[in-house]
Coordinates of C-alpha atoms and ligand atoms in Angstrom, one line a residue:
Chain A
M1 CA 0.0 0.0 0.0
K2 CA 2.7 2.4 1.1
K3 CA 4.9 1.1 -1.7
Y4 CA 2.4 1.9 -4.4
K5 CA 1.0 5.0 -2.8
I6 CA -2.6 3.9 -3.4
P7 CA -4.8 6.5 -1.7
H8 CA -7.2 5.2 0.9
T9 CA -9.0 6.6 3.9
F10 CA -9.3 3.4 6.0
E11 CA -6.6 2.5 8.5
F12 CA -4.8 -0.8 9.1
K13 CA -4.9 -2.3 12.5
S14 CA -3.5 -5.6 13.9
I15 CA -5.9 -7.8 15.6
I16 CA -3.3 -8.0 18.4
E17 CA -3.5 -4.4 19.2
L18 CA -7.3 -4.7 19.2
Y19 CA -7.1 -7.7 21.6
A20 CA -4.9 -5.6 23.9
Q21 CA -7.1 -2.6 23.7
W22 CA -10.3 -4.7 24.4
I23 CA -8.6 -6.4 27.4
K24 CA -7.5 -3.0 28.8
D25 CA -10.8 -1.3 28.5
G26 CA -12.7 -4.3 29.9
T27 CA -14.6 -5.2 26.7
L28 CA -12.8 -8.6 26.4
K29 CA -12.9 -10.4 29.7
V30 CA -10.1 -12.8 30.1
N31 CA -8.1 -14.2 33.0
S32 CA -5.4 -16.8 33.6
D33 CA -7.0 -18.7 36.5
W34 CA -7.3 -21.9 34.5
N35 CA -3.5 -22.1 34.5
K36 CA -2.8 -21.1 38.1
D37 CA -2.3 -24.7 39.3
L38 CA -1.5 -26.3 35.9
K39 CA 1.4 -23.9 35.4
I40 CA 1.8 -24.8 31.8
K41 CA 4.5 -22.8 30.1
F42 CA 4.0 -20.8 26.9
T43 CA 6.3 -18.8 24.7
V44 CA 5.5 -16.6 21.6
Q45 CA 6.9 -16.4 18.2
D46 CA 7.2 -12.7 17.0
P47 CA 6.2 -12.5 13.4
C48 CA 8.8 -10.3 11.6
N49 CA 5.9 -8.5 9.9
I50 CA 4.5 -7.0 13.1
G51 CA 7.9 -6.6 14.9
R52 CA 11.0 -5.5 13.0
K53 CA 9.2 -4.6 9.8
I54 CA 7.0 -2.0 11.3
G55 CA 9.9 -0.4 13.1
T56 CA 8.5 -0.4 16.6
N57 CA 7.9 -2.9 19.3
K58 CA 4.3 -1.6 19.9
I59 CA 2.4 -4.6 18.5
V60 CA 4.8 -7.3 19.8
D61 CA 4.6 -5.7 23.3
D62 CA 0.8 -5.9 23.0
L63 CA 1.3 -9.5 22.0
R64 CA 3.1 -10.1 25.3
F65 CA 0.4 -8.2 27.2
V66 CA -2.3 -10.4 25.7
V67 CA -0.5 -13.7 26.2
K68 CA 0.4 -12.9 29.9
A69 CA -3.3 -12.0 30.5
V70 CA -4.5 -15.3 29.3
V71 CA -1.8 -17.8 30.4
G72 CA -0.5 -15.9 33.5
E73 CA 2.7 -13.8 33.7
E74 CA 4.6 -16.5 35.6
N75 CA 3.8 -19.0 32.9
F76 CA 5.2 -17.0 30.0
V77 CA 8.8 -17.6 29.0
D78 CA 10.3 -15.3 26.3
M79 CA 12.8 -16.4 23.7
V80 CA 16.1 -14.6 23.5
P81 CA 16.5 -12.5 21.3
N82 CA 13.0 -11.4 20.8
R83 CA 10.6 -8.7 19.6
S84 CA 12.1 -6.5 16.8
N85 CA 15.4 -8.4 17.2
N86 CA 13.8 -11.8 16.8
F87 CA 15.0 -14.5 14.4
C88 CA 12.7 -15.1 11.5
C89 CA 11.2 -18.6 11.8
G90 CA 12.3 -19.3 8.3
G91 CA 8.9 -19.7 6.8
G92 CA 8.6 -16.1 5.6
G93 CA 9.2 -14.5 2.2
G94 CA 7.4 -17.4 0.5
A95 CA 10.0 -19.9 1.8
L96 CA 7.3 -22.4 2.7
Q97 CA 6.2 -22.6 -0.9
G98 CA 9.7 -21.9 -2.4
G99 CA 10.8 -25.5 -2.8
H100 CA 14.2 -25.3 -1.0
T101 CA 13.0 -27.5 1.8
E102 CA 16.3 -28.7 3.2
Q103 CA 17.6 -25.1 3.4
R104 CA 14.3 -23.8 4.9
R105 CA 14.6 -26.4 7.7
A106 CA 18.2 -25.6 8.4
Y107 CA 17.2 -22.0 8.6
G108 CA 14.4 -22.8 11.0
K109 CA 16.8 -24.8 13.3
V110 CA 17.8 -21.5 14.8
K111 CA 14.2 -20.8 15.9
F112 CA 13.7 -24.4 16.9
D113 CA 16.7 -24.2 19.3
Q114 CA 15.4 -21.0 20.8
I115 CA 12.0 -22.6 21.5
I116 CA 13.6 -25.7 23.1
E117 CA 15.7 -23.4 25.2
T118 CA 12.6 -21.8 26.8
G119 CA 11.3 -25.2 27.9
A120 CA 7.8 -24.1 27.0
K121 CA 5.2 -26.7 26.1
Y122 CA 3.4 -24.4 23.8
V123 CA 4.4 -21.8 21.2
I124 CA 1.9 -19.2 20.3
T125 CA 2.2 -18.2 16.7
P126 CA 0.0 -15.3 15.7
C127 CA 0.9 -15.6 12.0
H128 CA -0.3 -18.5 9.9
N129 CA 3.0 -18.8 8.1
C130 CA 5.0 -19.0 11.3
H131 CA 2.5 -21.5 12.6
A132 CA 3.1 -23.8 9.7
Q133 CA 6.9 -23.5 9.8
I134 CA 7.2 -23.9 13.5
E135 CA 5.0 -27.0 13.5
D136 CA 7.1 -28.4 10.7
M137 CA 10.3 -27.7 12.7
C138 CA 8.8 -29.6 15.6
H139 CA 8.2 -32.7 13.5
H140 CA 11.4 -32.5 11.6
H141 CA 13.9 -31.7 14.4
G142 CA 12.1 -33.9 16.9
G143 CA 10.6 -31.4 19.4
D144 CA 7.7 -32.0 21.7
Y145 CA 6.1 -28.6 21.9
H146 CA 2.7 -27.7 20.4
T147 CA 2.0 -24.8 18.1
L148 CA -1.1 -22.7 18.8
H149 CA -2.9 -19.8 17.1
L150 CA -3.4 -16.9 19.5
W151 CA -7.2 -17.0 19.3
T152 CA -7.2 -20.6 20.5
V153 CA -5.5 -19.6 23.8
I154 CA -7.8 -16.6 24.2
C155 CA -10.9 -18.7 23.8
L156 CA -9.5 -21.4 26.0
A157 CA -9.0 -18.8 28.8
M158 CA -12.5 -17.5 28.3
G159 CA -13.9 -21.0 28.5
I160 CA -15.5 -20.7 25.0
L161 CA -13.3 -23.0 23.0
G162 CA -15.4 -25.5 21.1
E163 CA -14.8 -29.2 20.8
N164 CA -13.7 -29.0 17.2
E165 CA -11.5 -26.0 17.7
R166 CA -8.8 -27.9 19.6
T167 CA -6.7 -29.5 16.9
Y168 CA -3.5 -28.0 18.1
L169 CA -3.8 -28.5 21.8
G170 CA -1.8 -31.2 23.5
P171 CA -3.5 -34.0 25.6
D172 CA -3.0 -31.9 28.8
L173 CA -5.3 -29.2 27.5
A174 CA -7.5 -31.1 25.0
E175 CA -10.4 -31.3 27.4
L176 CA -10.0 -28.3 29.5
G177 CA -13.3 -26.4 29.8
L178 CA -15.3 -29.1 28.1
D179 CA -18.1 -30.8 29.9
I180 CA -18.8 -34.6 29.5
E181 CA -21.3 -34.1 26.7
G182 CA -18.7 -32.3 24.8
G183 CA -20.4 -28.9 25.1
I184 CA -18.7 -25.9 26.6
Q185 CA -19.0 -25.6 30.4
Chain B
M1 CA 43.7 -24.3 -7.9
I2 CA 41.3 -21.3 -7.6
E3 CA 42.0 -18.7 -10.3
A4 CA 42.2 -15.2 -9.1
M5 CA 39.5 -12.9 -10.5
K6 CA 40.6 -10.0 -12.6
L7 CA 38.5 -7.1 -11.5
E8 CA 38.8 -5.1 -14.7
E9 CA 36.9 -7.9 -16.5
F10 CA 33.8 -7.0 -14.4
T11 CA 31.4 -4.2 -14.8
C12 CA 28.8 -3.7 -12.1
D13 CA 25.7 -3.5 -14.3
F14 CA 23.4 -5.2 -11.9
K15 CA 24.5 -3.1 -9.0
E16 CA 23.9 0.1 -11.0
D17 CA 20.5 -1.2 -12.1
V18 CA 19.4 -2.0 -8.6
S19 CA 20.8 1.2 -7.1
S20 CA 18.9 3.2 -9.6
R21 CA 15.7 1.6 -8.3
I22 CA 16.7 2.0 -4.6
P23 CA 18.8 5.2 -4.5
E24 CA 19.0 5.0 -0.7
A25 CA 20.5 1.5 -0.7
N26 CA 24.1 2.7 -0.4
F27 CA 25.6 -0.7 -1.3
D28 CA 29.1 0.9 -1.6
L29 CA 29.1 1.8 2.1
C30 CA 29.4 -1.8 3.3
L31 CA 32.2 -2.1 5.9
T32 CA 32.4 -5.8 5.4
C33 CA 32.1 -6.1 9.2
G34 CA 30.0 -9.3 8.9
T35 CA 27.3 -8.3 11.4
C36 CA 24.6 -9.2 8.9
T37 CA 26.1 -12.6 8.3
G38 CA 26.6 -13.4 12.0
G39 CA 22.9 -12.8 12.8
C40 CA 21.3 -14.3 9.6
P41 CA 19.8 -17.8 9.9
A42 CA 20.2 -18.2 6.1
S43 CA 24.0 -17.9 6.4
E44 CA 25.9 -20.9 5.0
Q45 CA 22.9 -22.3 3.1
Y46 CA 24.1 -23.0 -0.5
G47 CA 27.5 -21.7 0.7
M48 CA 26.1 -18.1 0.8
D49 CA 25.6 -15.4 3.3
P50 CA 24.4 -11.7 3.1
R51 CA 27.9 -10.2 3.3
K52 CA 29.2 -12.5 0.6
F53 CA 26.2 -11.8 -1.5
L54 CA 26.7 -8.1 -1.3
R55 CA 30.5 -8.5 -2.1
M56 CA 29.5 -10.3 -5.2
L57 CA 27.2 -7.5 -6.2
L58 CA 30.0 -5.0 -5.6
L59 CA 32.5 -7.1 -7.6
G60 CA 30.1 -7.2 -10.5
M61 CA 29.6 -11.0 -10.3
D62 CA 26.2 -10.4 -11.9
D63 CA 25.6 -13.9 -13.3
E64 CA 26.5 -15.7 -10.1
I65 CA 24.2 -13.4 -8.1
R66 CA 21.3 -13.8 -10.4
K67 CA 21.6 -17.5 -10.6
S68 CA 22.0 -18.2 -6.9
P69 CA 19.1 -20.0 -5.4
W70 CA 20.0 -18.3 -2.1
A71 CA 17.7 -15.4 -3.1
W72 CA 14.8 -17.8 -2.4
V73 CA 16.3 -19.1 0.9
C74 CA 16.7 -15.6 2.4
T75 CA 13.2 -14.7 3.8
M76 CA 13.7 -10.9 3.4
C77 CA 13.2 -10.8 7.2
G78 CA 15.3 -7.6 7.6
R79 CA 17.4 -8.7 10.6
C80 CA 20.6 -8.0 8.7
M81 CA 19.6 -4.5 7.8
S82 CA 18.4 -3.5 11.3
A83 CA 21.7 -4.6 12.7
C84 CA 23.9 -3.2 9.9
P85 CA 25.9 -0.1 11.0
M86 CA 25.4 1.4 7.5
K87 CA 21.8 0.3 7.2
I88 CA 22.3 -1.4 3.9
N89 CA 19.1 -2.7 2.5
I90 CA 19.8 -6.3 1.8
P91 CA 16.2 -7.4 1.7
K92 CA 15.5 -5.0 -1.1
L93 CA 18.5 -6.3 -2.9
I94 CA 17.2 -9.8 -2.6
Y95 CA 13.8 -8.7 -3.8
N96 CA 15.4 -7.2 -6.9
V97 CA 17.4 -10.3 -7.5
R98 CA 14.2 -12.3 -7.4
A99 CA 12.6 -9.8 -9.8
S100 CA 15.5 -10.3 -12.2
W101 CA 14.6 -14.0 -12.7
D102 CA 12.4 -14.9 -15.7
R103 CA 9.0 -15.2 -14.2
D104 CA 8.5 -18.8 -15.3
K105 CA 11.8 -19.8 -13.7
R106 CA 10.8 -18.5 -10.2
P107 CA 9.7 -21.2 -7.7
K108 CA 6.6 -22.9 -8.9
G109 CA 4.9 -22.9 -5.5
I110 CA 5.2 -19.2 -5.0
R111 CA 4.3 -18.5 -8.6
G112 CA 1.2 -20.7 -8.5
S113 CA 0.0 -19.0 -5.3
C114 CA 0.5 -15.6 -6.9
D115 CA -1.3 -16.6 -10.0
Q116 CA -4.2 -17.9 -8.0
H117 CA -4.4 -14.8 -6.0
I118 CA -4.6 -12.6 -9.1
K119 CA -7.3 -14.9 -10.6
S120 CA -9.5 -15.6 -7.6
G121 CA -8.5 -13.2 -4.8
N122 CA -6.7 -15.6 -2.6
A123 CA -3.6 -17.8 -2.8
M124 CA -5.6 -21.1 -2.4
G125 CA -7.6 -20.4 -5.5
V126 CA -11.0 -20.7 -3.8
P127 CA -13.9 -19.3 -5.8
K128 CA -15.7 -16.5 -3.9
E129 CA -18.9 -18.6 -3.7
D130 CA -17.1 -21.4 -2.0
F131 CA -15.6 -19.0 0.5
V132 CA -19.0 -17.5 1.3
F133 CA -20.5 -21.1 1.6
T134 CA -17.7 -22.1 4.0
I135 CA -18.1 -19.2 6.4
E136 CA -21.9 -19.6 6.4
D137 CA -21.6 -23.3 7.0
V138 CA -19.1 -23.0 9.9
A139 CA -21.1 -20.2 11.5
R140 CA -24.3 -22.2 11.3
E141 CA -22.6 -25.2 13.0
I142 CA -21.4 -22.9 15.8
R143 CA -24.9 -21.5 16.3
E144 CA -26.4 -25.0 16.4
T145 CA -23.8 -26.7 18.6
Q146 CA -22.6 -23.9 20.9
P147 CA -25.6 -22.5 22.8
E148 CA -23.7 -19.5 24.0
F149 CA -23.3 -18.4 20.4
S150 CA -26.7 -19.2 19.1
D151 CA -26.9 -15.6 17.9
L152 CA -23.5 -15.5 16.3
E153 CA -23.6 -13.3 13.2
V154 CA -21.0 -13.7 10.4
T155 CA -21.4 -11.6 7.2
A156 CA -19.7 -11.3 3.9
D157 CA -19.4 -7.9 2.1
R158 CA -21.7 -6.1 4.6
V159 CA -21.6 -2.5 3.4
G160 CA -20.8 0.1 6.1
A161 CA -19.3 -2.4 8.6
Y162 CA -16.7 -0.6 10.7
M163 CA -14.0 -3.3 10.2
V164 CA -13.1 -5.8 7.6
L165 CA -10.9 -8.8 8.3
N166 CA -7.8 -9.4 6.2
Q167 CA -7.9 -13.2 6.5
N168 CA -5.3 -15.8 5.5
S169 CA -7.0 -18.0 3.0
R170 CA -5.6 -21.2 4.4
E171 CA -8.0 -21.2 7.3
P172 CA -11.3 -21.4 5.3
V173 CA -9.7 -24.0 3.0
T174 CA -7.6 -26.3 5.1
E175 CA -8.9 -25.8 8.6
P176 CA -12.3 -24.0 8.6
D177 CA -12.9 -24.8 12.2
E178 CA -10.1 -22.3 13.0
L179 CA -12.3 -19.5 11.8
G180 CA -14.6 -19.9 14.8
P181 CA -12.5 -18.8 17.7
L182 CA -11.8 -15.3 16.2
W183 CA -15.5 -14.8 15.3
K184 CA -16.5 -15.7 18.9
I185 CA -14.0 -13.2 20.3
L186 CA -15.4 -10.5 17.9
H187 CA -18.9 -11.5 19.0
K188 CA -18.0 -11.2 22.7
V189 CA -16.7 -7.6 22.2
K190 CA -19.7 -6.8 20.0
A191 CA -17.4 -5.7 17.1
D192 CA -19.0 -4.4 13.9
W193 CA -17.2 -6.3 11.2
T194 CA -17.5 -8.3 8.0
H195 CA -15.5 -10.5 5.7
P196 CA -14.6 -8.9 2.3
T197 CA -14.9 -11.2 -0.7
V198 CA -12.6 -9.3 -3.1
M199 CA -8.9 -10.0 -2.8
W200 CA -9.8 -11.4 0.7
G201 CA -6.7 -13.6 1.1
G202 CA -4.4 -11.8 3.6
E203 CA -1.3 -13.4 2.2
N204 CA 0.6 -11.9 -0.7
Y205 CA 2.7 -14.3 -2.7
C206 CA 3.1 -11.9 -5.6
M207 CA 5.2 -9.8 -3.3
F208 CA 7.4 -12.8 -2.4
L209 CA 7.5 -13.7 -6.1
A210 CA 8.7 -10.1 -6.8
D211 CA 5.8 -9.7 -9.3
E212 CA 5.4 -6.0 -9.2
E213 CA 2.4 -5.9 -11.5
G214 CA 0.5 -8.6 -9.8
W215 CA 1.2 -7.2 -6.4
R216 CA 0.0 -3.8 -7.4
Y217 CA -3.1 -5.2 -9.0
I218 CA -4.1 -7.1 -5.9
M219 CA -3.6 -4.0 -3.7
E220 CA -5.6 -1.8 -6.0
E221 CA -8.5 -4.2 -6.3
F222 CA -8.5 -4.7 -2.5
V223 CA -8.4 -1.0 -1.7
Y224 CA -11.1 -0.2 -4.2
H225 CA -13.4 -2.8 -2.7
I226 CA -12.9 -1.6 0.8
E227 CA -13.0 2.1 0.0
H228 CA -15.8 2.3 -2.6
N229 CA -17.9 -0.8 -2.2
L230 CA -17.8 -1.5 1.5
K231 CA -16.9 1.9 2.9
C232 CA -15.2 0.4 5.9
K233 CA -13.0 2.4 8.3
V234 CA -10.6 -0.2 9.5
V235 CA -8.8 -3.2 7.9
V236 CA -7.9 -5.7 10.5
N237 CA -4.8 -7.8 9.9
T238 CA -5.6 -11.1 11.5
E239 CA -1.9 -12.1 11.7
Ligands
LIG301 S1 26.4 -5.5 8.4 FE1 26.3 -4.0 6.8 S2 28.3 -3.1 6.8 FE2 28.5 -5.0 7.9 S3 29.0 -6.5 6.3 FE3 26.8 -6.5 6.5 S4 26.1 -5.1 4.9 FE4 28.3 -4.7 5.2
LIG302 S1 16.8 -10.6 5.2 FE1 17.8 -12.4 4.3 S2 20.0 -11.9 4.5 FE2 19.0 -10.5 5.9 S3 18.9 -11.6 7.9 FE3 17.0 -12.1 6.9 S4 17.4 -14.0 5.8 FE4 19.4 -13.1 6.3

């Protein structure tokens, strides 16, 4: 848009800044009580597009705010380096479709090692591309973490995650918040 | 034995060409410090790294540069540039190298997705009717099986909605159930939103393919739809 200077009056927002705004003003009611005793650890993947490439840490800081609100501050483990200094997961720039699979996986090993280092059981990936790459890294390099979309964790924390919306949860969380009939508690 | 290169044999046509398109690139200012290479996860793949790539550009090794598959391994993530003391724009160099490839020699997967996007508005090549059918179907199932959301409303192309979603097309196609959680959050906060159906795929493989014309076309169509047809105030990137 900027590149081609196409005139427009609408503005772009990231869903992540909206989540943060809604949590702060009380419109989106979330809490991390569900994880108080479970103490399941989460880390986040910073998509390059909303970190380094926008030139500020604003959205990736919002991302941390949202994640801490839904999993509990003490259950969030950051990768190092992070935010605008993160390593790309290796799935960007079309790499997932680019055909140089062996090289893409070698590239992603850097991110894989970072994830393993956190000891987290779950990696929250707010970008679809990162999600696909980080899942592939897990299978290929033999990790045992799970890769989640951000909306999954938010709905889980709100107790509104449906039975068929749990594909990426591990066995420890697969049934959390579901009653015996399979409906939502 | 490796033969020494004779520099006078080289002219730097490609460098001049790229520099004319990115005047602020300052390729000549490289200090060869190697900061870019040290922090680049693509370093060493195909025996290449960003500093070396830039050296080759400055030495006029145009053929080698343009033939190197490394241009498709680098993800244009920008980490090198943000750490570079001279702020040399390596991602844009890579983009221009990609653009110098014959279009039909560029990676098939990226090209196919770009072509689909131009043709049908999303990289998965889903016809608009199928997209609308999928969202209506998933929404109906949620209304029927999740009592708390029996009044969930999901619309396509609703004129005057405050927000439109810029949605990755893989969700409706390969994992439609993943649409639900975001809708439910939007429902909970009483957001005024709709799904656009023109150029609705949030991904942009034409940009990765370095297809300027395709990229621009997608952007123009999208902006026109949001601005003139739907008259929405905010485009929400869902990733
Ligand atoms: S970091 Fe910048 S100055 Fe240093 S080698 Fe790389 S491009 Fe050259
Ligand atoms: S933009 Fe390319 S060269 Fe620069 S750090 Fe990222 S992958 Fe490496």
